[in-house]
Coordinates of C-alpha atoms and ligand atoms in Angstrom, one line a residue:
M1181 CA -4.4 -98.9 -33.2
M1182 CA -7.0 -96.6 -32.1
S1183 CA -6.5 -92.9 -31.6
I1184 CA -9.0 -90.7 -29.8
P1185 CA -8.5 -87.1 -30.7
R1186 CA -8.8 -84.4 -28.1
T1187 CA -12.2 -83.4 -29.3
N1188 CA -13.6 -86.8 -28.4
P1189 CA -12.1 -87.7 -25.0
A1190 CA -15.0 -89.9 -24.1
M1191 CA -14.9 -93.4 -25.6
T1192 CA -18.0 -94.4 -27.5
S1193 CA -16.9 -97.5 -29.3
L1194 CA -14.6 -100.0 -27.7
P1195 CA -11.8 -101.7 -29.5
S1196 CA -12.7 -104.9 -31.3
S1197 CA -10.5 -107.1 -29.1
Q1198 CA -12.1 -106.0 -25.8
D1199 CA -13.0 -109.5 -24.9
T1200 CA -9.5 -110.9 -25.3
R1201 CA -7.3 -111.3 -22.2
P1202 CA -4.0 -109.5 -23.1
E1203 CA -1.1 -110.4 -20.9
R1204 CA -0.1 -106.8 -20.2
I1205 CA -1.8 -103.4 -20.4
I1206 CA 0.5 -100.5 -19.6
L1207 CA -0.7 -96.9 -19.4
H1208 CA 1.6 -94.0 -19.7
V1209 CA 0.5 -90.5 -18.7
D1210 CA 2.3 -87.3 -19.5
M1211 CA 0.9 -83.9 -18.5
D1212 CA 0.5 -81.3 -21.3
S1213 CA 2.9 -78.3 -21.3
F1214 CA 3.2 -79.0 -17.5
Y1215 CA 4.9 -75.9 -16.0
A1216 CA 3.0 -73.6 -18.4
S1217 CA -0.4 -75.2 -17.8
V1218 CA 0.1 -75.0 -14.0
E1219 CA 0.8 -71.3 -14.3
V1220 CA -2.2 -70.8 -16.6
Q1221 CA -4.3 -72.6 -14.1
R1222 CA -3.4 -70.3 -11.2
R1223 CA -3.6 -67.2 -13.5
P1224 CA -6.7 -67.7 -15.7
E1225 CA -6.1 -64.4 -17.5
L1226 CA -3.2 -66.2 -19.3
R1227 CA -5.5 -68.9 -20.8
G1228 CA -5.2 -69.0 -24.6
K1229 CA -2.1 -66.8 -24.6
P1230 CA 1.5 -67.7 -25.6
V1231 CA 3.2 -68.4 -22.2
V1232 CA 6.9 -69.2 -21.8
I1233 CA 8.4 -70.5 -18.6
G1234 CA 12.0 -69.4 -18.4
S1235 CA 14.3 -66.6 -17.5
D1236 CA 13.6 -63.0 -18.4
P1237 CA 14.3 -62.6 -22.2
K1238 CA 15.4 -58.9 -21.6
E1239 CA 14.0 -57.9 -24.9
G1240 CA 16.1 -60.5 -26.7
K1241 CA 19.3 -60.0 -24.7
G1242 CA 18.5 -62.6 -21.9
R1243 CA 20.8 -65.6 -21.7
G1244 CA 18.6 -68.3 -20.2
V1245 CA 16.6 -71.1 -21.9
A1246 CA 12.9 -71.9 -21.9
C1247 CA 11.8 -74.8 -19.6
T1248 CA 8.6 -75.2 -21.6
C1249 CA 5.8 -73.1 -23.1
S1250 CA 2.1 -73.3 -23.7
Y1251 CA 0.8 -74.8 -27.0
E1252 CA -0.2 -71.3 -28.1
A1253 CA 3.5 -70.4 -27.8
R1254 CA 4.5 -73.6 -29.7
A1255 CA 2.5 -72.3 -32.6
F1256 CA 5.2 -69.6 -33.0
G1257 CA 7.9 -72.3 -33.0
I1258 CA 9.0 -71.9 -29.4
R1259 CA 10.2 -75.2 -27.8
S1260 CA 11.6 -76.5 -24.5
A1261 CA 15.4 -75.8 -24.0
M1262 CA 15.3 -73.0 -26.7
P1263 CA 17.2 -69.8 -25.7
V1264 CA 14.8 -67.2 -24.4
S1265 CA 16.4 -64.7 -26.7
Q1266 CA 15.3 -66.8 -29.7
A1267 CA 11.9 -67.3 -28.1
Y1268 CA 11.5 -63.6 -27.8
V1269 CA 12.4 -63.1 -31.5
L1270 CA 9.8 -65.7 -32.5
C1271 CA 7.0 -64.2 -30.3
P1272 CA 7.9 -60.8 -28.6
H1273 CA 4.4 -60.5 -27.1
A1274 CA 4.6 -63.9 -25.4
I1275 CA 4.3 -63.8 -21.6
F1276 CA 7.6 -64.9 -20.0
L1277 CA 7.3 -66.2 -16.5
P1278 CA 10.2 -67.3 -14.1
P1279 CA 9.8 -70.9 -13.0
D1280 CA 8.4 -71.6 -9.6
F1281 CA 9.8 -75.1 -9.1
D1282 CA 8.5 -75.6 -5.6
Y1283 CA 5.0 -75.0 -6.7
Y1284 CA 5.3 -77.3 -9.7
S1285 CA 6.7 -80.0 -7.4
R1286 CA 3.8 -79.7 -5.1
I1287 CA 1.3 -80.0 -7.9
S1288 CA 3.2 -82.9 -9.3
G1289 CA 3.1 -84.6 -5.9
G1290 CA -0.8 -84.3 -5.9
I1291 CA -1.0 -85.7 -9.4
M1292 CA 1.2 -88.7 -8.6
E1293 CA -0.8 -89.3 -5.4
L1294 CA -4.0 -89.4 -7.5
L1295 CA -2.4 -91.9 -9.9
R1296 CA -1.0 -94.0 -7.2
S1297 CA -4.3 -94.1 -5.4
T1298 CA -5.8 -96.1 -8.3
G1299 CA -4.2 -99.1 -6.6
F1300 CA -2.4 -100.4 -9.7
R1301 CA 1.3 -100.9 -10.0
F1302 CA 2.7 -97.4 -10.4
L1303 CA 6.0 -95.9 -11.6
Q1304 CA 6.7 -92.2 -11.6
V1305 CA 9.5 -91.4 -14.2
S1306 CA 9.6 -87.6 -14.1
I1307 CA 7.9 -84.6 -12.6
D1308 CA 5.0 -84.9 -15.0
E1309 CA 4.9 -88.5 -16.3
A1310 CA 4.2 -92.0 -14.9
Y1311 CA 3.2 -95.5 -15.8
L1312 CA 0.4 -97.7 -14.4
D1313 CA 0.2 -101.4 -15.0
L1314 CA -3.5 -101.9 -15.8
S1315 CA -3.1 -105.6 -16.6
P1316 CA -5.6 -106.6 -13.8
C1317 CA -8.3 -104.6 -15.7
G1318 CA -8.4 -107.7 -18.0
S1319 CA -9.2 -105.9 -21.3
F1320 CA -8.1 -102.8 -23.2
G1321 CA -11.8 -101.6 -23.1
A1322 CA -11.7 -101.6 -19.3
A1323 CA -8.3 -99.8 -19.3
V1324 CA -9.6 -97.1 -21.7
S1325 CA -12.6 -96.5 -19.3
L1326 CA -10.2 -96.1 -16.4
A1327 CA -8.0 -93.8 -18.5
G1328 CA -11.1 -91.6 -19.0
Q1329 CA -11.7 -91.5 -15.3
I1330 CA -8.1 -90.5 -14.7
R1331 CA -8.4 -87.7 -17.2
E1332 CA -11.6 -86.4 -15.6
D1333 CA -10.1 -86.6 -12.1
L1334 CA -6.9 -84.7 -13.2
Q1335 CA -9.1 -82.1 -14.9
S1336 CA -11.5 -81.6 -11.9
R1337 CA -8.8 -81.8 -9.2
F1338 CA -6.0 -79.8 -10.8
G1339 CA -7.6 -78.1 -13.9
L1340 CA -5.0 -79.8 -16.0
T1341 CA -5.0 -81.9 -19.2
C1342 CA -2.8 -84.8 -19.9
S1343 CA -2.0 -87.2 -22.8
I1344 CA -2.3 -90.9 -22.3
G1345 CA -0.9 -93.9 -24.2
I1346 CA -2.2 -97.5 -23.6
A1347 CA -0.2 -100.4 -25.0
P1348 CA 1.0 -103.9 -24.2
G1349 CA 4.4 -102.6 -23.1
K1350 CA 6.1 -99.5 -21.6
T1351 CA 8.0 -98.3 -24.6
V1352 CA 5.0 -98.3 -27.0
A1353 CA 2.7 -96.8 -24.2
K1354 CA 5.2 -93.9 -23.9
I1355 CA 5.4 -93.4 -27.7
A1356 CA 1.6 -93.5 -27.8
S1357 CA 1.1 -90.9 -25.1
D1358 CA 3.1 -88.5 -27.3
F1359 CA 1.2 -89.4 -30.4
H1360 CA -1.8 -87.0 -29.9
K1361 CA -0.7 -84.2 -27.8
P1362 CA -2.2 -82.2 -26.1
N1363 CA -5.2 -83.9 -24.4
G1364 CA -5.0 -87.1 -26.4
L1365 CA -5.6 -90.7 -25.8
T1366 CA -3.9 -93.3 -28.0
V1367 CA -4.5 -97.0 -27.7
V1368 CA -2.2 -99.6 -29.4
E1369 CA -3.5 -103.1 -29.1
P1370 CA -1.1 -106.1 -29.2
G1371 CA -1.5 -107.0 -32.9
D1372 CA -1.2 -103.3 -34.0
I1373 CA 2.2 -102.4 -32.6
R1374 CA 4.2 -102.8 -35.7
A1375 CA 1.7 -101.0 -37.9
F1376 CA 1.5 -98.2 -35.4
L1377 CA 5.3 -97.7 -35.2
A1378 CA 6.2 -98.3 -38.8
P1379 CA 5.5 -94.7 -40.2
L1380 CA 7.1 -92.9 -37.2
P1381 CA 10.5 -91.4 -37.4
V1382 CA 13.1 -93.3 -35.4
N1383 CA 13.6 -90.4 -33.0
K1384 CA 10.2 -91.1 -31.6
I1385 CA 11.7 -94.1 -29.8
P1386 CA 12.7 -93.1 -26.3
G1387 CA 16.5 -92.9 -26.1
V1388 CA 17.1 -92.5 -29.9
G1389 CA 18.6 -89.0 -29.9
K1390 CA 20.2 -86.9 -32.6
K1391 CA 23.4 -88.9 -32.8
A1392 CA 21.7 -92.3 -33.1
E1393 CA 19.3 -90.7 -35.6
L1394 CA 22.2 -89.6 -37.8
H1395 CA 23.9 -93.0 -37.6
L1396 CA 20.6 -94.7 -38.6
L1397 CA 20.1 -92.2 -41.4
E1398 CA 23.5 -93.2 -42.8
L1399 CA 22.2 -96.7 -43.1
G1400 CA 19.1 -95.3 -44.9
I1401 CA 16.9 -95.8 -41.9
R1402 CA 14.5 -93.0 -41.3
T1403 CA 11.4 -94.6 -39.9
V1404 CA 10.7 -97.4 -37.5
G1405 CA 9.4 -99.4 -40.5
D1406 CA 12.8 -99.0 -42.2
L1407 CA 14.4 -100.2 -39.0
A1408 CA 12.2 -103.3 -39.0
A1409 CA 13.2 -104.1 -42.5
T1410 CA 16.9 -103.9 -41.8
D1411 CA 18.9 -107.0 -41.2
I1412 CA 19.7 -107.3 -37.5
Q1413 CA 23.4 -108.2 -38.4
V1414 CA 23.8 -104.8 -40.0
L1415 CA 22.5 -103.1 -36.9
L1416 CA 24.6 -105.3 -34.6
G1417 CA 27.7 -104.4 -36.7
R1418 CA 27.0 -100.7 -36.3
F1419 CA 25.5 -100.4 -32.8
G1420 CA 26.4 -103.5 -30.9
R1421 CA 24.0 -105.3 -28.5
G1422 CA 21.9 -102.2 -27.9
A1423 CA 20.4 -102.8 -31.3
V1424 CA 18.7 -106.0 -30.3
S1425 CA 15.8 -104.5 -28.2
L1426 CA 15.5 -101.6 -30.7
H1427 CA 15.1 -104.0 -33.6
A1428 CA 12.7 -106.2 -31.6
L1429 CA 10.6 -103.1 -30.8
A1430 CA 10.4 -102.2 -34.5
L1431 CA 9.1 -105.7 -35.2
G1432 CA 6.4 -105.2 -32.6
N1433 CA 7.9 -106.8 -29.5
D1434 CA 7.8 -104.4 -26.6
T1435 CA 9.5 -106.2 -23.8
A1436 CA 10.0 -103.3 -21.4
E1437 CA 8.2 -104.3 -18.2
L1438 CA 7.0 -102.0 -15.4
E1439 CA 8.9 -102.5 -12.3
E1440 CA 7.3 -100.8 -9.4
Y1441 CA 9.6 -98.4 -7.7
D1442 CA 8.4 -96.7 -4.5
G1443 CA 11.1 -94.1 -4.9
I1444 CA 13.4 -92.6 -2.3
K1445 CA 12.2 -89.3 -1.2
S1446 CA 15.5 -88.0 0.1
L1447 CA 19.1 -89.0 0.9
S1448 CA 21.3 -87.2 3.5
R1449 CA 24.7 -87.3 5.0
E1450 CA 26.0 -85.2 7.9
T1451 CA 29.1 -84.7 10.0
T1452 CA 29.5 -83.6 13.6
F1453 CA 32.8 -82.0 14.3
D1454 CA 35.1 -83.3 17.1
S1455 CA 35.2 -79.7 18.4
D1456 CA 33.0 -76.8 17.3
T1457 CA 34.6 -74.9 14.5
D1458 CA 34.4 -71.5 12.8
D1459 CA 37.2 -72.2 10.4
P1460 CA 35.8 -71.6 6.9
A1461 CA 38.3 -73.9 5.2
R1462 CA 37.4 -76.8 7.5
L1463 CA 33.7 -76.2 7.0
M1464 CA 34.2 -76.2 3.2
S1465 CA 36.3 -79.3 3.1
S1466 CA 33.8 -81.2 5.3
L1467 CA 31.0 -80.0 3.1
N1468 CA 32.9 -81.2 0.0
A1469 CA 33.4 -84.7 1.6
L1470 CA 29.7 -84.8 2.4
A1471 CA 28.8 -83.9 -1.2
V1472 CA 31.0 -86.8 -2.4
A1473 CA 29.3 -89.2 0.1
V1474 CA 25.7 -88.1 -0.6
H1475 CA 26.4 -88.3 -4.4
Q1476 CA 27.7 -91.8 -4.0
A1477 CA 24.5 -92.7 -2.1
L1478 CA 22.5 -91.3 -5.0
E1479 CA 24.5 -93.3 -7.5
D1480 CA 24.0 -96.5 -5.5
E1481 CA 20.2 -95.9 -5.7
H1482 CA 20.6 -95.3 -9.5
C1483 CA 18.7 -92.0 -8.9
R1484 CA 18.8 -88.4 -9.8
C1485 CA 17.8 -85.5 -7.6
R1486 CA 16.5 -82.0 -8.0
T1487 CA 16.7 -80.3 -4.6
V1488 CA 19.8 -79.7 -2.5
T1489 CA 19.6 -78.7 1.2
V1490 CA 22.4 -77.7 3.5
K1491 CA 22.0 -77.9 7.3
I1492 CA 24.2 -76.1 9.8
R1493 CA 23.9 -76.7 13.5
Y1494 CA 25.6 -74.0 15.6
Q1495 CA 26.9 -74.2 19.1
G1496 CA 23.9 -74.5 21.4
F1497 CA 21.9 -76.6 18.9
V1498 CA 20.5 -73.7 16.9
T1499 CA 19.9 -75.3 13.5
R1500 CA 19.5 -73.6 10.1
T1501 CA 18.7 -75.1 6.7
K1502 CA 18.7 -73.6 3.3
S1503 CA 17.4 -75.4 0.1
R1504 CA 17.8 -74.8 -3.6
T1505 CA 16.0 -76.5 -6.5
L1506 CA 18.3 -77.1 -9.5
L1507 CA 17.1 -76.2 -13.0
H1508 CA 17.2 -79.9 -14.0
M1509 CA 17.3 -83.3 -12.3
T1510 CA 20.9 -84.3 -11.9
G1511 CA 22.9 -87.5 -11.1
N1512 CA 26.2 -85.7 -11.3
A1513 CA 28.5 -84.8 -8.4
E1514 CA 29.5 -81.3 -9.6
P1515 CA 26.2 -79.5 -9.5
I1516 CA 25.5 -81.0 -6.1
R1517 CA 28.9 -79.8 -4.7
A1518 CA 28.6 -76.4 -6.3
C1519 CA 25.1 -75.8 -5.0
S1520 CA 26.0 -77.0 -1.5
Q1521 CA 28.9 -74.6 -1.3
E1522 CA 26.8 -71.7 -2.5
L1523 CA 24.1 -72.5 0.1
L1524 CA 26.8 -72.7 2.9
R1525 CA 28.3 -69.4 1.9
E1526 CA 24.9 -67.7 1.8
M1527 CA 23.8 -69.1 5.1
Y1528 CA 26.9 -69.2 7.4
D1529 CA 27.0 -66.3 9.9
G1530 CA 30.4 -66.8 11.4
R1531 CA 29.4 -68.6 14.6
K1532 CA 31.0 -71.8 15.8
V1533 CA 29.5 -74.8 14.0
R1534 CA 28.8 -78.2 15.6
L1535 CA 27.4 -80.1 12.6
V1536 CA 27.0 -79.7 8.8
G1537 CA 24.8 -81.8 6.5
I1538 CA 23.6 -82.1 2.9
R1539 CA 20.3 -83.5 1.9
L1540 CA 19.2 -84.4 -1.6
S1541 CA 15.5 -84.5 -2.3
S1542 CA 12.9 -84.7 -5.1
C1543 CA 14.8 -87.9 -6.2
E1544 CA 13.7 -90.1 -9.0
K1545 CA 14.9 -93.0 -11.1
P1546 CA 15.5 -92.4 -14.8
D1547 CA 13.0 -94.2 -17.0
P1548 CA 14.5 -97.7 -17.6
C1549 CA 12.7 -98.1 -20.9
Q1550 CA 15.1 -95.8 -22.6
M1551 CA 16.9 -97.6 -25.4
T1552 CA 20.7 -97.4 -25.3
L1553 CA 22.7 -97.8 -28.4
G1554 CA 26.4 -98.5 -28.4
I1555 CA 27.4 -95.3 -30.1
Ligands
TTP1265 P1 7.8 -82.5 -20.8 O1 6.7 -83.5 -20.4 O2 8.8 -83.0 -21.7 O3 7.1 -81.2 -21.5 P2 5.8 -80.5 -21.2 O4 5.0 -81.2 -20.2 O5 6.1 -79.0 -20.9 O6 5.1 -80.5 -22.6 P3 4.4 -81.7 -23.3 O7 2.9 -81.3 -23.5 O8 5.1 -81.8 -24.7 O9 4.5 -82.9 -22.5 O10 8.5 -81.9 -19.5 C1 7.8 -81.7 -18.3 C2 8.3 -80.4 -17.6 O11 9.7 -80.6 -17.4 C3 8.1 -79.2 -18.5 O12 6.8 -78.6 -18.3 C4 9.2 -78.3 -18.0 C5 10.3 -79.3 -17.6 N1 11.4 -79.3 -18.6 C6 12.5 -78.5 -18.5 O13 12.6 -77.8 -17.5 N2 13.4 -78.4 -19.5 C7 13.3 -79.2 -20.6 O14 14.2 -79.2 -21.5 C8 12.1 -80.1 -20.8 C9 12.0 -80.9 -22.0 C10 11.2 -80.1 -19.7
MG1266 MG1 4.6 -83.2 -20.3

């Protein structure tokens, strides 16, 4: 394993096995404190300050949560998903900014385009993270050079830093990108996976959440090394088949492959009424049916979405649309239905309607490398 701290982003010495021909080289990139860094980039006066992206803390009485915060704010103990009231207590002089999702989505689009344009197999897994399959590079040394180029390009084009992990499989690449944040580059070569993972707490494995962590702790398993040393039969008895890939990973076998996914940009469903209507109940029930249908389409694609748009075409073909970006990606029917109803209520002006429609956009596929345990 080789870790390159942020103070030394340029590689000077290449890993010893640069001449070997590994089967797979996967790069995972994750932007650092993404929403906060994007805000700091467009408001340079915020640089170096604790910045929290979330709703107004109202001097400790606000009820929302923080989406993320700058690393300066993290030094005060503030974290993503923490209530803003708590964040305010930890750092009253932090700068709290409301999220501007449309802007973050646009910047994310540019970043993903840059990564895609490298020409390697590409998979975006969230607004600020993606994988590239760098196997055609032929060596870890060549992959590290390319990673350096990507970091430079992201810095010069967007003024943003990222953290990168390079490993023979997706799961280890993802764990590695988180290893030296922010602005880190961590390379785990094929023979080093087990040693790299062994000291890490089990919750560093994607998909091992609080519940799984507690179950593992009950078995005396705290680190990935403990997991490797545990008899697979014990794990199978406790977690079922989900334990197989988890145990294999702990032993150094990262089998998660990168399947390229072009991504659906949007999904829509619409209904044209037999006769134009201004009956609110009829409009709402049609909208609800559309929400069910478009959600089904989303499920069929195994996707989640972030933005909901409602379209109304009035008599005479005058068409209006209104969009809303949800706080989180969702694959659930309820937020889509509720948001569509809200948009219709806000937009409808009482005229006779010819057509209504719902469109879901900013769609993405959840990261398939998440481990799932049968608990
Ligand atoms: P992350 O990559 O998890 O976090 P981050 O980029 O802010 O920080 P890090 O340097 O640790 O990678 O998430 C990307 C963005 O997604 C984040 O900037 C804001 C958003 N987000 C939320 O809105 N709510 C959440 O709970 C989390 C974790 C992220
Ligand atoms: Mg990030």
